[in-house]
Coordinates of C-alpha atoms in Angstrom, one line a residue:
Chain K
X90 CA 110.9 134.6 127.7
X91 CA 111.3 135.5 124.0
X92 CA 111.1 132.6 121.3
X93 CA 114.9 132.3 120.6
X94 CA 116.1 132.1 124.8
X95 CA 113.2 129.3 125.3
X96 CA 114.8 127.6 121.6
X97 CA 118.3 128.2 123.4
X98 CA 117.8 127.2 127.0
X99 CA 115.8 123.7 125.8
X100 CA 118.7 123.4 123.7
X101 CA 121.1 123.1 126.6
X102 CA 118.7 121.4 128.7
X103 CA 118.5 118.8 125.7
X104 CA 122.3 118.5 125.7
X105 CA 123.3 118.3 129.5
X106 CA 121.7 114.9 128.6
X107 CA 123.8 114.1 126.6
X108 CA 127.0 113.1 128.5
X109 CA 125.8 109.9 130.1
X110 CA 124.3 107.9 126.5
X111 CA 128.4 108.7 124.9
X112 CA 130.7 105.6 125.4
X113 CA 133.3 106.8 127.8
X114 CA 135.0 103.8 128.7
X115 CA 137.3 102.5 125.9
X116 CA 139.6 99.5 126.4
X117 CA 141.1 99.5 123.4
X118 CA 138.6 101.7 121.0
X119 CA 139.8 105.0 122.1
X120 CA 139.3 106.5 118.5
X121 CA 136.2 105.4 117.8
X122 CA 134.8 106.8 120.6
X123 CA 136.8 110.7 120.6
X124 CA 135.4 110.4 116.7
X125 CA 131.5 109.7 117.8
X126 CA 132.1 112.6 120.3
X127 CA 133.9 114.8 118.0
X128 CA 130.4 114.7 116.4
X129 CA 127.9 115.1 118.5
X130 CA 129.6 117.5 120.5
X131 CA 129.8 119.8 117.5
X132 CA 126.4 121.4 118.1
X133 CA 123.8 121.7 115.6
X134 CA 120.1 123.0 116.1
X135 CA 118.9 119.7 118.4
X136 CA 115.8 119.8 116.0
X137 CA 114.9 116.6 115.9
X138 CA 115.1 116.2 119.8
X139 CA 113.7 119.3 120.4
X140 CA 110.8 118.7 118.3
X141 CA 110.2 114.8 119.9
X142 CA 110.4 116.6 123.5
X143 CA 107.6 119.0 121.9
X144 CA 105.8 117.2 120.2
X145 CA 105.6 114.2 123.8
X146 CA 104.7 117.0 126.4
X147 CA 102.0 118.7 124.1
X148 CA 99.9 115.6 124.3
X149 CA 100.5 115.7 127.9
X150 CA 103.4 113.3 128.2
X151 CA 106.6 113.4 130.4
X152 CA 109.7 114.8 128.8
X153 CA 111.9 112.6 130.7
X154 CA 110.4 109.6 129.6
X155 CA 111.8 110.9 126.0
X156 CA 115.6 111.7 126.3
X157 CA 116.8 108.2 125.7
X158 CA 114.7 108.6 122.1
X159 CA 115.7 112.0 121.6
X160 CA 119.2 111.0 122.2
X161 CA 118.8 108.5 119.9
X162 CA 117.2 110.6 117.3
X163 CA 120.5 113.0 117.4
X164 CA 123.0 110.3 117.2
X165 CA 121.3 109.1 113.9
X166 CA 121.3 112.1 112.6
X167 CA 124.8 112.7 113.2
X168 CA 125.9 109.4 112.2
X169 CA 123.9 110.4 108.7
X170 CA 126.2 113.7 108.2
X171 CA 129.6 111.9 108.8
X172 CA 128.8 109.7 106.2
X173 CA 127.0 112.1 103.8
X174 CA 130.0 114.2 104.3
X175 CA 132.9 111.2 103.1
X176 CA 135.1 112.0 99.8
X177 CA 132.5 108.8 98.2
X178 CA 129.1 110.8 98.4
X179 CA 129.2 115.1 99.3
X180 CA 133.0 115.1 99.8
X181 CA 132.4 118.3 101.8
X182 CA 135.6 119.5 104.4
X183 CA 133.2 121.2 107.1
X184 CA 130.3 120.6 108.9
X185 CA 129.3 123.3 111.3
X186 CA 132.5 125.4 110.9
X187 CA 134.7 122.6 112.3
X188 CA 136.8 120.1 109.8
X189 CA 134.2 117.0 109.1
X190 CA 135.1 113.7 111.3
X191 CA 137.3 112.1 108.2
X192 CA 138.9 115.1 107.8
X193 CA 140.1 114.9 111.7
X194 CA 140.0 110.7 112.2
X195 CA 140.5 109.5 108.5
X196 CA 138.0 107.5 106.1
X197 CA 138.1 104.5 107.7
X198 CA 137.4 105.8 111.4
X199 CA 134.9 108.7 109.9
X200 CA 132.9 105.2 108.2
X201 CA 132.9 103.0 111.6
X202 CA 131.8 106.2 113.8
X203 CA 129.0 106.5 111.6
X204 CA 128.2 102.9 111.9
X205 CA 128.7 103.0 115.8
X206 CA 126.4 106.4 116.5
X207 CA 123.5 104.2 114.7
X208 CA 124.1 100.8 116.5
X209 CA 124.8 103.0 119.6
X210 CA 121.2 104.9 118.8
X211 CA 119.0 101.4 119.2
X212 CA 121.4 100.9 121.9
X213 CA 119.7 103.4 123.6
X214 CA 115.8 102.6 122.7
X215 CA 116.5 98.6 123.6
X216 CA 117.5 99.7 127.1
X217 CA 114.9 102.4 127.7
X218 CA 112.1 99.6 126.3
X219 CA 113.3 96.9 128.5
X220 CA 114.0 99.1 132.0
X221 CA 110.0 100.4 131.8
X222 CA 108.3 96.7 131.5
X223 CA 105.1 98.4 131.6
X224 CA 105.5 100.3 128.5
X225 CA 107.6 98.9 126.6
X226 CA 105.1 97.8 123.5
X227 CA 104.8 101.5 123.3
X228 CA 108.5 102.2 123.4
X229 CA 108.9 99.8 120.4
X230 CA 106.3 101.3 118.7
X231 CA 107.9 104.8 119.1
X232 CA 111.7 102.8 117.9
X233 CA 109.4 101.6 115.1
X234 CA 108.4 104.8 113.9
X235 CA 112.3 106.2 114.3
X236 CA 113.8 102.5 112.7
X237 CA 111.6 103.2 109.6
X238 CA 112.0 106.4 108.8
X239 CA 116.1 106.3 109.3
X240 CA 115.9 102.9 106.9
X241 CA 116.1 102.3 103.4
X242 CA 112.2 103.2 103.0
X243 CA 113.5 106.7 104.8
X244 CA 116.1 108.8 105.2
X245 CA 119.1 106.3 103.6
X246 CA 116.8 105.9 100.1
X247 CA 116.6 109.2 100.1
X248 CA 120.4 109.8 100.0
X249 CA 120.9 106.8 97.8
X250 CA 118.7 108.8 95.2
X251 CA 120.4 112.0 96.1
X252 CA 124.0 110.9 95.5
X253 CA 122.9 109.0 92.2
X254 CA 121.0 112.1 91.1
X255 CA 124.4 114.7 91.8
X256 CA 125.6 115.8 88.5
X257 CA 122.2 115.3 86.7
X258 CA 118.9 117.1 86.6
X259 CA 116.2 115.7 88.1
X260 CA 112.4 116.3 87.6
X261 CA 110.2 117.8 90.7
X262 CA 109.3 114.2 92.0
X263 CA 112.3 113.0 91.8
X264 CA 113.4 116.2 94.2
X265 CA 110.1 115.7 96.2
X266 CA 111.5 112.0 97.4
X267 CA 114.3 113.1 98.3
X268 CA 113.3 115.6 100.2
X269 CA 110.3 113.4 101.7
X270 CA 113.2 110.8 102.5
X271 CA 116.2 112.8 103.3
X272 CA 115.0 115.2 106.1
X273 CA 111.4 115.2 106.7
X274 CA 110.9 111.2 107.3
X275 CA 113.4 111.7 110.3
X276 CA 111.8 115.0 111.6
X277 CA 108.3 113.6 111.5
X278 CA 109.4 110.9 113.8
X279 CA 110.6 112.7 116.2
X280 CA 107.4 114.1 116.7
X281 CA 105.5 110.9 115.9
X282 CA 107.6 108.6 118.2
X283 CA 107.8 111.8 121.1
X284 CA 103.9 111.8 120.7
X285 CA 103.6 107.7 121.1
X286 CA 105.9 107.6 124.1
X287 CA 103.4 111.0 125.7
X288 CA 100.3 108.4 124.4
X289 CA 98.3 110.9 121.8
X290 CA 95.2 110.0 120.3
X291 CA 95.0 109.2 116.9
X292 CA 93.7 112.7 116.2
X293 CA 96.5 114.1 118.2
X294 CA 98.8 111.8 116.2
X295 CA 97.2 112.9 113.1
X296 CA 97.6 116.3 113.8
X297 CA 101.4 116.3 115.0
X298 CA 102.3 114.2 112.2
X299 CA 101.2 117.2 109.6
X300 CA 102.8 119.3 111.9
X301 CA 106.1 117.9 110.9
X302 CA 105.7 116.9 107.4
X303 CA 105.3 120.6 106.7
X304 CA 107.9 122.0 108.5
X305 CA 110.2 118.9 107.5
X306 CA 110.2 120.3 103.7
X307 CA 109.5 123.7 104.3
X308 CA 112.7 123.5 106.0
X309 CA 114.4 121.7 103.2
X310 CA 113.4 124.7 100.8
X311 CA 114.6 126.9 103.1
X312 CA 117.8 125.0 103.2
X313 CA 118.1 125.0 99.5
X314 CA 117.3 129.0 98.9
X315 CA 120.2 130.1 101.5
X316 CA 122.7 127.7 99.7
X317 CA 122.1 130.4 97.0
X318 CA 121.6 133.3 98.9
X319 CA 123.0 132.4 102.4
X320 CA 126.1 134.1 104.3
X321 CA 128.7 131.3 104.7
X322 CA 129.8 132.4 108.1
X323 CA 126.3 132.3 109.8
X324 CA 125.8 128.6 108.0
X325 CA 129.3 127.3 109.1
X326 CA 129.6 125.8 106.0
X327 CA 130.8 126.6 102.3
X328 CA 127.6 127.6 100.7
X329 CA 126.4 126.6 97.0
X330 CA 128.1 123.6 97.4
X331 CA 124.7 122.3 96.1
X332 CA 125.4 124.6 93.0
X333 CA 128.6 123.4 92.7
X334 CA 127.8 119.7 93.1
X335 CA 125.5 120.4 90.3
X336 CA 122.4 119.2 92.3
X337 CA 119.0 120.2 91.5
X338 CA 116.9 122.0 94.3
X339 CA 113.8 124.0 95.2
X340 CA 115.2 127.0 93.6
X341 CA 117.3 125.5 90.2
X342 CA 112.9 124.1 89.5
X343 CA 110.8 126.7 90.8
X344 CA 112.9 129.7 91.0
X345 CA 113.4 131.3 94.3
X346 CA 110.2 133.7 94.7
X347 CA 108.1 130.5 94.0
X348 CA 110.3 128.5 96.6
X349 CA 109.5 131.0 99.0
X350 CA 105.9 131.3 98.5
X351 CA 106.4 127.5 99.2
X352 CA 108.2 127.8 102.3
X353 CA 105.8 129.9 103.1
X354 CA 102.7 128.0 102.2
X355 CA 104.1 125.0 104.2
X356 CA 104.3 127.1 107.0
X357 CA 100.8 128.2 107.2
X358 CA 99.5 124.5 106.8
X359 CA 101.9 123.7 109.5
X360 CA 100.4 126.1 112.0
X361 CA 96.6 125.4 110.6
X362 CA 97.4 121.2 111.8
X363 CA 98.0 122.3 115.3
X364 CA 95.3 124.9 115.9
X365 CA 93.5 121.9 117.7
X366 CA 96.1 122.1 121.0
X367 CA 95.3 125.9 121.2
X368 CA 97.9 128.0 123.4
X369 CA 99.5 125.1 124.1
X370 CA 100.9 124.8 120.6
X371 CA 102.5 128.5 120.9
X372 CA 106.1 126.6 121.0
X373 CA 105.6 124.7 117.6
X374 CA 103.8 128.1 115.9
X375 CA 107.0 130.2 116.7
X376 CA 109.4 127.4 115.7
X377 CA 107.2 127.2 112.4
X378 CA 108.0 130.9 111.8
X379 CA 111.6 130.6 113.0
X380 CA 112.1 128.0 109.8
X381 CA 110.9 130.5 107.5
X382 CA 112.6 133.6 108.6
X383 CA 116.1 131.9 108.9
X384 CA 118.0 134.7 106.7
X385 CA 115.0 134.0 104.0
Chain C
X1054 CA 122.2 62.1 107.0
X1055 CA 125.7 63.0 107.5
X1056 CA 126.3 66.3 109.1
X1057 CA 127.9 68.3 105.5
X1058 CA 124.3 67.1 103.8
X1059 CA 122.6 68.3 107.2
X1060 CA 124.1 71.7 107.5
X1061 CA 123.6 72.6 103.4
X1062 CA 120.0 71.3 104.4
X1063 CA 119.5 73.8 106.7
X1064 CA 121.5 76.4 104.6
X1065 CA 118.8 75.9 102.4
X1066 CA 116.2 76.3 104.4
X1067 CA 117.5 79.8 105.8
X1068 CA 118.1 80.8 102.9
X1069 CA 114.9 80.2 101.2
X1070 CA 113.3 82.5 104.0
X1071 CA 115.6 85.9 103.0
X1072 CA 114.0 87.0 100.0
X1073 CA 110.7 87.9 102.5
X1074 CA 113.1 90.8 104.3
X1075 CA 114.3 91.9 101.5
X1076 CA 113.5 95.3 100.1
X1077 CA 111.9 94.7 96.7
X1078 CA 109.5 97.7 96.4
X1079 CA 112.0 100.5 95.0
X1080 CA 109.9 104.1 93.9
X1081 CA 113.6 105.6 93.1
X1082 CA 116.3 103.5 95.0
X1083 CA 116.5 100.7 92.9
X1084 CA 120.1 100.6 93.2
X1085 CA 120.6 101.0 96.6
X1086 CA 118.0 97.6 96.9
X1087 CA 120.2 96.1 94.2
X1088 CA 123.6 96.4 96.1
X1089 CA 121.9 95.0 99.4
X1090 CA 120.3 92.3 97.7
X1091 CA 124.1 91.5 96.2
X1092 CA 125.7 91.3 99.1
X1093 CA 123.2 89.2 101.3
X1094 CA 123.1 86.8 98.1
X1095 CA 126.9 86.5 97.5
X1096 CA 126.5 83.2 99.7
X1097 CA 128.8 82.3 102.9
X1098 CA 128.4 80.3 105.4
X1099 CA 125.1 81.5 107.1
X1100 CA 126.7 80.3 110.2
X1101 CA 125.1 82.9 112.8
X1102 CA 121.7 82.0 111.5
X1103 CA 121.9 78.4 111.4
X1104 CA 123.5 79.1 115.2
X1105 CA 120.4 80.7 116.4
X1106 CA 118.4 78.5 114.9
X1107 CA 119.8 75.3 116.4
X1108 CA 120.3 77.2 119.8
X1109 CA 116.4 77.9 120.1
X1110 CA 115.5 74.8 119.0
X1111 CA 118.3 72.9 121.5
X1112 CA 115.8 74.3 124.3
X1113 CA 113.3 73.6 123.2
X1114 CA 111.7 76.6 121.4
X1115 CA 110.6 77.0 117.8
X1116 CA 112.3 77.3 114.6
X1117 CA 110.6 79.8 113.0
X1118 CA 110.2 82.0 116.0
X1119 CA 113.4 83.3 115.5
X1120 CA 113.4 83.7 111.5
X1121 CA 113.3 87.4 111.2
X1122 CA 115.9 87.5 113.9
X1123 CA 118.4 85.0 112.1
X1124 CA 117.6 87.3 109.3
X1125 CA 118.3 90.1 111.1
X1126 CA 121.8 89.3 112.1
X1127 CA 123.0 87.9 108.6
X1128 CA 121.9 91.0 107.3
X1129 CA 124.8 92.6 110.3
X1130 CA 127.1 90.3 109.4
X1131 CA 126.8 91.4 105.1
X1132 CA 126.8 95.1 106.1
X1133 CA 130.1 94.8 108.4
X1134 CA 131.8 92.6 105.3
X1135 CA 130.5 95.8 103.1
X1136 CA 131.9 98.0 104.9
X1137 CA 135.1 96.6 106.0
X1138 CA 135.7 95.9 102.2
X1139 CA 135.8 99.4 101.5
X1140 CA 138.9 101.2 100.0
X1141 CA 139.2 103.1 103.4
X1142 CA 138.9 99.9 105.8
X1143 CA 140.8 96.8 104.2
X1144 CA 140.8 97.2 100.3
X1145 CA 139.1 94.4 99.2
X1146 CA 138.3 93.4 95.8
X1147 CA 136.9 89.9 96.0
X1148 CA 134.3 88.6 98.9
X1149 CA 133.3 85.3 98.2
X1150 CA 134.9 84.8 95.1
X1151 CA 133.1 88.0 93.6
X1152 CA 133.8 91.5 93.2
X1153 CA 133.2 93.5 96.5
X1154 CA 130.0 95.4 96.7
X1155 CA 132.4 98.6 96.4
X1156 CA 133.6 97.3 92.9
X1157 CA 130.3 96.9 91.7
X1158 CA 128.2 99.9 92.8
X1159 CA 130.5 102.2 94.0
X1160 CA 132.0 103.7 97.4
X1161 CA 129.3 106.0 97.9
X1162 CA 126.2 103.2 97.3
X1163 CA 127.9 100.7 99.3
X1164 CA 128.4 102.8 102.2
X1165 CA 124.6 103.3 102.0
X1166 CA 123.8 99.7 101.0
X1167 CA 125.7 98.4 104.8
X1168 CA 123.9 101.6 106.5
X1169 CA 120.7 100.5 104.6
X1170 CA 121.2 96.7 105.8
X1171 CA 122.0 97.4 109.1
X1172 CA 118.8 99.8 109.7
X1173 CA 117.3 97.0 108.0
X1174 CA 117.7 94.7 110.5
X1175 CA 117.1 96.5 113.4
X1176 CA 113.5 97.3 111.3
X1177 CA 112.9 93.2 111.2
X1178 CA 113.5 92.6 114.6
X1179 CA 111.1 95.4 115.2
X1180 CA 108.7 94.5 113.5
X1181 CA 108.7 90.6 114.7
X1182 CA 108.8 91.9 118.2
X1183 CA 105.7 94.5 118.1
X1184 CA 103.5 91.5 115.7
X1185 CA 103.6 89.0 118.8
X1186 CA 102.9 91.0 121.7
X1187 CA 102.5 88.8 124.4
X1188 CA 106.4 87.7 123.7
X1189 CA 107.4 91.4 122.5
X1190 CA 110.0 91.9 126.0
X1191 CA 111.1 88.3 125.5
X1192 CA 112.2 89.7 122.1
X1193 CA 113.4 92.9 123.0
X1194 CA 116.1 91.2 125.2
X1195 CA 117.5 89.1 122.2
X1196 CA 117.1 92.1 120.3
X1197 CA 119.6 93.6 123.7
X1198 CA 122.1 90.5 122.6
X1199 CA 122.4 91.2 118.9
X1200 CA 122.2 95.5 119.5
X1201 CA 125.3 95.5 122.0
X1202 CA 127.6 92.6 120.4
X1203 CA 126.9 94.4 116.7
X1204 CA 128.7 98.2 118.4
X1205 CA 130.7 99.9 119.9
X1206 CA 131.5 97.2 122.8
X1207 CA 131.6 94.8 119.9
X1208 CA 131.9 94.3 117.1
X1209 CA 132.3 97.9 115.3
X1210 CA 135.1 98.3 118.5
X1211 CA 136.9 95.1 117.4
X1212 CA 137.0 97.0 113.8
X1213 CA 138.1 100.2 114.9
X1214 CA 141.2 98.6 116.9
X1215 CA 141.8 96.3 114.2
X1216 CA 141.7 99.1 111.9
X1217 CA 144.4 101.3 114.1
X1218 CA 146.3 98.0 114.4
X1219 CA 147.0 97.7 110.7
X1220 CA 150.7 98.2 110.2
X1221 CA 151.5 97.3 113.7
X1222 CA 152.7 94.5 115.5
X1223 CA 150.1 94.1 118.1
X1224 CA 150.2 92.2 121.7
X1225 CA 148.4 89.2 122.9
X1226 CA 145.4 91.1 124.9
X1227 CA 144.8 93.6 122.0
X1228 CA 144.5 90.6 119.4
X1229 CA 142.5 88.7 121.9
X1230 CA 140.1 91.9 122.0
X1231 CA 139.6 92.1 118.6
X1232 CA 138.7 88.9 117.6
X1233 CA 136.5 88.8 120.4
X1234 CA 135.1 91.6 119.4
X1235 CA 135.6 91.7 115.9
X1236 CA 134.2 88.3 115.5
X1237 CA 133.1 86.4 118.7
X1238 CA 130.7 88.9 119.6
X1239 CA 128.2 88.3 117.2
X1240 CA 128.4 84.4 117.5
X1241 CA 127.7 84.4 120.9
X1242 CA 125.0 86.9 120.6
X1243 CA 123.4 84.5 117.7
X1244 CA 123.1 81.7 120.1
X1245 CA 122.1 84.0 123.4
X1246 CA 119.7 85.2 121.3
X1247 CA 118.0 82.3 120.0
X1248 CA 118.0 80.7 123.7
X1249 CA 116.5 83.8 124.9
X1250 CA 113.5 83.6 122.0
X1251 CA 113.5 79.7 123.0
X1252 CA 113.1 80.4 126.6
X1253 CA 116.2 78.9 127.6
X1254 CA 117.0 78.5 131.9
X1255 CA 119.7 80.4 133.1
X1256 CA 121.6 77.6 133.2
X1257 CA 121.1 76.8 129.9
X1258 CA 122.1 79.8 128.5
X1259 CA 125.5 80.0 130.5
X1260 CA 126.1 76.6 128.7
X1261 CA 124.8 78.4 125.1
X1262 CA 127.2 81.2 126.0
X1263 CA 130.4 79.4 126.6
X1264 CA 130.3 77.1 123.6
X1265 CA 129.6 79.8 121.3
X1266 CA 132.6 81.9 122.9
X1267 CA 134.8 78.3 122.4
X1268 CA 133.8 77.9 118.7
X1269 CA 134.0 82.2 118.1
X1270 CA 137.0 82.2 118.9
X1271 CA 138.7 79.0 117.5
X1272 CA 136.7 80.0 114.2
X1273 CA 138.8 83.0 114.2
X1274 CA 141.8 81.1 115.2
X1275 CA 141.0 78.7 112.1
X1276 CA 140.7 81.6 110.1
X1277 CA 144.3 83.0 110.5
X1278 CA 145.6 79.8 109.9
X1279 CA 143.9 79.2 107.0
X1280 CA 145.1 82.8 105.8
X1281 CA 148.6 81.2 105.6
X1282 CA 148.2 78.0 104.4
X1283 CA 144.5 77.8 102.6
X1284 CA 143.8 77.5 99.1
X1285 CA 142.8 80.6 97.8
X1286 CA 139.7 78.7 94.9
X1287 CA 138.4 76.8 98.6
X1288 CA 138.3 80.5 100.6
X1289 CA 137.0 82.4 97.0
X1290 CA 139.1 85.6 98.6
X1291 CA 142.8 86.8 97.8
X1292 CA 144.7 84.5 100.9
X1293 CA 148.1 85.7 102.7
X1294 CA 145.8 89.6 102.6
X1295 CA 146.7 89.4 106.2
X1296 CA 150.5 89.0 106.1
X1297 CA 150.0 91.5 103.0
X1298 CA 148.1 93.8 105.3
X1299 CA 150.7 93.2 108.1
X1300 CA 148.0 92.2 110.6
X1301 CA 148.7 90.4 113.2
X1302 CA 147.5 86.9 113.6
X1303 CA 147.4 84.1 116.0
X1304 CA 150.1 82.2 114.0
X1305 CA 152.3 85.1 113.7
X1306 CA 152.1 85.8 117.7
X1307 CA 151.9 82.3 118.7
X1308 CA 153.6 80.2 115.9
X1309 CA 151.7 77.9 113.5
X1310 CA 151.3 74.9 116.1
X1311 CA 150.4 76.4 119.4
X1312 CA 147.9 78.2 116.9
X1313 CA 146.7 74.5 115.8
X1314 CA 146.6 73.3 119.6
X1315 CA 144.5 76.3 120.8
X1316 CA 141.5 75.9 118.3
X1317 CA 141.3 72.4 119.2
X1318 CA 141.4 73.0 123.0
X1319 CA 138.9 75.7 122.4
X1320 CA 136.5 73.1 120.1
X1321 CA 137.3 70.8 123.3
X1322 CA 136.1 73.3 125.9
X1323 CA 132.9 74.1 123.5
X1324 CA 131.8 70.3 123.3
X1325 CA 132.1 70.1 127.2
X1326 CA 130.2 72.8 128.1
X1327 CA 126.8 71.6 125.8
X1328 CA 127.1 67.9 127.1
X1329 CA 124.1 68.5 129.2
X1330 CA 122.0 68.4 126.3
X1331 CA 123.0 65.1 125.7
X1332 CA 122.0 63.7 122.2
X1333 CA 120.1 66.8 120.9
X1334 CA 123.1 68.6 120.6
X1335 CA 124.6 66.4 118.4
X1336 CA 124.5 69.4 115.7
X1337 CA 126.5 71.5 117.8
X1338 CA 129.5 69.1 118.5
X1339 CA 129.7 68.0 114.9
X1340 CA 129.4 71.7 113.7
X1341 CA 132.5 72.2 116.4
X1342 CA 134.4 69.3 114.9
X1343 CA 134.0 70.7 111.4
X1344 CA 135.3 74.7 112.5
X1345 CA 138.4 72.6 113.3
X1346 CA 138.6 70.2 110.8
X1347 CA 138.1 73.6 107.6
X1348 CA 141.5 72.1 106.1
X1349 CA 143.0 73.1 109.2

C-alpha cells in the first residue's frame, strides 16, 4: 500500500472511534452537543492522533490502549480552532471549507463548545486511567504530558502571544515561541504521551520526542509559506489571511527560499532522530516527507 | 470563635496557599498570566474550596492533602465566571465589584485566560496525583468528581441551556436542570471530592453528597432572591441583571415566598443528612444556616 492509502485508511480507522467518546444523550443541552459534533465531525488531517497511534506501536505498544488519548488529543485540538476562530482573536468565517462553529451556533455556544471538547478531553483520560488500575500511574503520566503542553506553558501561551502580536512585527524569537507553543507542544505530545502509554525507554522517548519537535515546526513553516503561495480551494480556507491579519511568519522574516531550506532542514533531522527503530520507522519517514511536499 | 471569624479564618488560609499554582514565570505571556491572576484574586466566597476542605477533614483525612485540588476547582469556578461574563454569554461589566476580566484585557485574552485557568487546573490535579503515588487512583477518582460536574453533564450543560433560555420563559424541570447543573454540580463535586481524598465510607459519602446537593441548590435559590431584593454595594454586581436579562428565576416561577420556604427546607434536609457526624460537623450546619440567612 502506497503512503497516502495507509495515511487515508488509519485515518478512518482513527475516526470509526470516534462515535462512542461524543455526548449523544442530551437532556436539555441539545446545542451544545450538535455544536461539539459540528466540529469534530468536520475532518481535518487526525495528525495528532495519528501520530500518538505511531509513535505507541513503534515502541511496541498496543494501539488500542491509545484511542481514549488520541481521542482526547483531537477534541483539544478542535476545541483550540473554534475558539482561535471567534470575531475576539482570528475572526475567520471558515475552517475546513465549512462555516466556523459561531458562524453556525452563535458566539456564545461557539465559546461553551470549546470549553466542553476540553473538559470532555480529560473526561476521556480520567476514565481510561481509572478502568486499567494497573497502569494507571502511566496513563497519568501520558495526561501529564498532553495537560502541559495544551496549558498556558503550551499551546494557550502561545496563542495569547499570537493574538497580542497580530497587527505588529515581531522579532524571530518571538515567532519561534509561538510556534514552539502554538502547534508543536501539542504534536510532540501526542507522540510523547502515545510512546508512555506503549512504555518506551528513555532513549526511545528521546528519540520520538525529536521526532516531533521537528516535524511540529517544520510543519508550521510549511503552513506559513502556502498561506502565501497556497490554492485556497485545496486548503479549505481563505488563504493570506495571515497577510491580511498583518501577522509576521516564517516567510514575512526569512523570506520563502530560506523558509523552505528550513522546512526542509527540519525534515532531515526529523528522519536522522528515528534512524534508531530502522524499517520500523518507514511510517514516520514518509509522513516526514508528506509535511514538506504539501503543495511546497 | 464565632462561625463569620471562623470561615474568614479559613478564607485566609486558602487563600494564602493560591499564589503557589499560580503561573508567575511568563517568557512572552505576561498578559495572559496577568488576566488569570486577576480574576482568581478579585475575591468571592472561596466556598467550593473551604467545602472540600472541611469535607476531607469531616472524615477524617488531611487538610492539606487536598490543597492543589481545592485550588484546582476555584480556579473552574474563576474561568466559568470569565467566561460567562463575556459579551457573547451574559454581558457583564462588574464581578465582584470590579470590572469583568473582558473589560480589562480584552475578549480575545480573557477567552484564553478561562481556557488557560481551566487547563490549569486540570495540570494541578495532575501533578498532585502523579507526586504521591501510592494514593495516585485515590486521586484520580476525585479528579472523576470535579472532571464530569465541571462539563458537558454539568456544569458547561447548565450554561448552554441557561444560555438558550435567555429570553424565554422556562418550566420548572428545565430551571431545575440548570441550576443543578449550572451551579450544584460543582458543590457537590467539591465535597465528593474531598471525602474521596479523605477516604470517606460509602456511607459517608452518600451523607457528603446529599448535603452538598441541599445547600447547592438552596445557594442558588438564595441567589435569585437576592437578585430581586439584594443590595447591589453587599453583592458588588449590577442586581435585578436577571429580570433585566429576562431569565427565569425561582421567585419568578414560584413566587417570592414558596422561594423563601424551599431554601429553608433544603438547608433543613442538608443539616439532617450530616447529623451522623455529630459535633464535628458543626462547620457544616452553621455554614447551612448562614446560605439562608445571606439577607435572605
Amino acid at each position: 500500500m502506497n503512503f497516502k492509502d495507509e495515511l487515508k485508511q488509519r485515518k478512518i480507522y482513527f475516526e470509526k472511534t470516534m462515535n462512542q467518546y461524543i455526548p449523544q444523550n442530551a437532556n436539555y443541552q441539545k446545542t451544545l452537543f450538535e455544536a461539539m459534533k459540528y466540529s469534530l465531525d468536520a475532518g481535518g488531517k487526525r495528525l495528532r492522533p495519528l501520530l500518538m497511534m505511531e509513535s505507541c506501536s513503534l515502541v511496541g505498544g498496543n494501539v488500542e490502549d491509545v484511542i481514549p488519548f488520541a481521542n482526547a488529543i483531537e477534541m483539544i485540538h478542535t476545541y483550540s480552532l473554534i475558539h482561535d476562530d471567534l470575531p475576539c482573536m482570528d475572526d475567520d468565517d471558515l475552517r475546513r471549507g465549512k462555516p466556523t462553529n459561531h458562524k453556525v451556533f452563535g458566539e456564545g455556544i461557539a465559546v461553551l463548545a470549546g470549553d466542553g471538547l476540553l473538559n470532555l478531553a480529560f473526561e476521556v483520560m480520567i476514565k481510561a486511567s481509572l478502568s486499567d488500575k494497573k497502569n494507571s500511574y502511566t496513563y497519568l503520566q501520558a495526561m501529564n504530558e498532553i495537560a502541559k503542553a495544551s496549558g498556558v506553558y503550551g499551546m494557550i501561551g502561545g496563542q495569547a502571544v499570537d493574538l497580542e502580536c497580530e497587527n505588529k512585527l515581531v522579532d524571530k524569537d518571538t515567532l519561534e515561541f509561538i510556534h514552539m507553543n502554538k502547534t508543536s507542544a501539542m504534536i510532540i505530545a501526542s507522540m510523547r504521551s502515545g510512546a508512555i502509554i506503549g512504555k518506551a525507554s528513555d532513549e526511545q522517548l528521546d528519540r520520538i520526542t525529536n521526532y516531533a519537535r521537528c516535524i511540529g515546526l517544520s510543519f508550521q513553516i510549511v503552513d506559513d509559506i502556502l498561506d502565501i503561495v497556497g490554492d485556497q480551494s485545496k486548503l479549505g480556507k481563505n488563504i493570506k489571511s495571515d497577510l491580511e491579519n498583518n501577522k509576521s511568519t516564517y516567510p514575512s522574516l526569512y523570506g520563502l527560499d530560506k523558509s523552505k531550506q528550513m522546512a526542509q532542514d527540519l525534515i532531515k533531522q526529523a528522519k536522522e532522530s528515528i534512524s534508531l527503530f530502522g524499517e520500523k520507522a518507514q511510517f514516520l519517514i514518509d509522513l516526514a516527507d508528506y509535511i514538506i511536499s504539501r503543495e511546497c
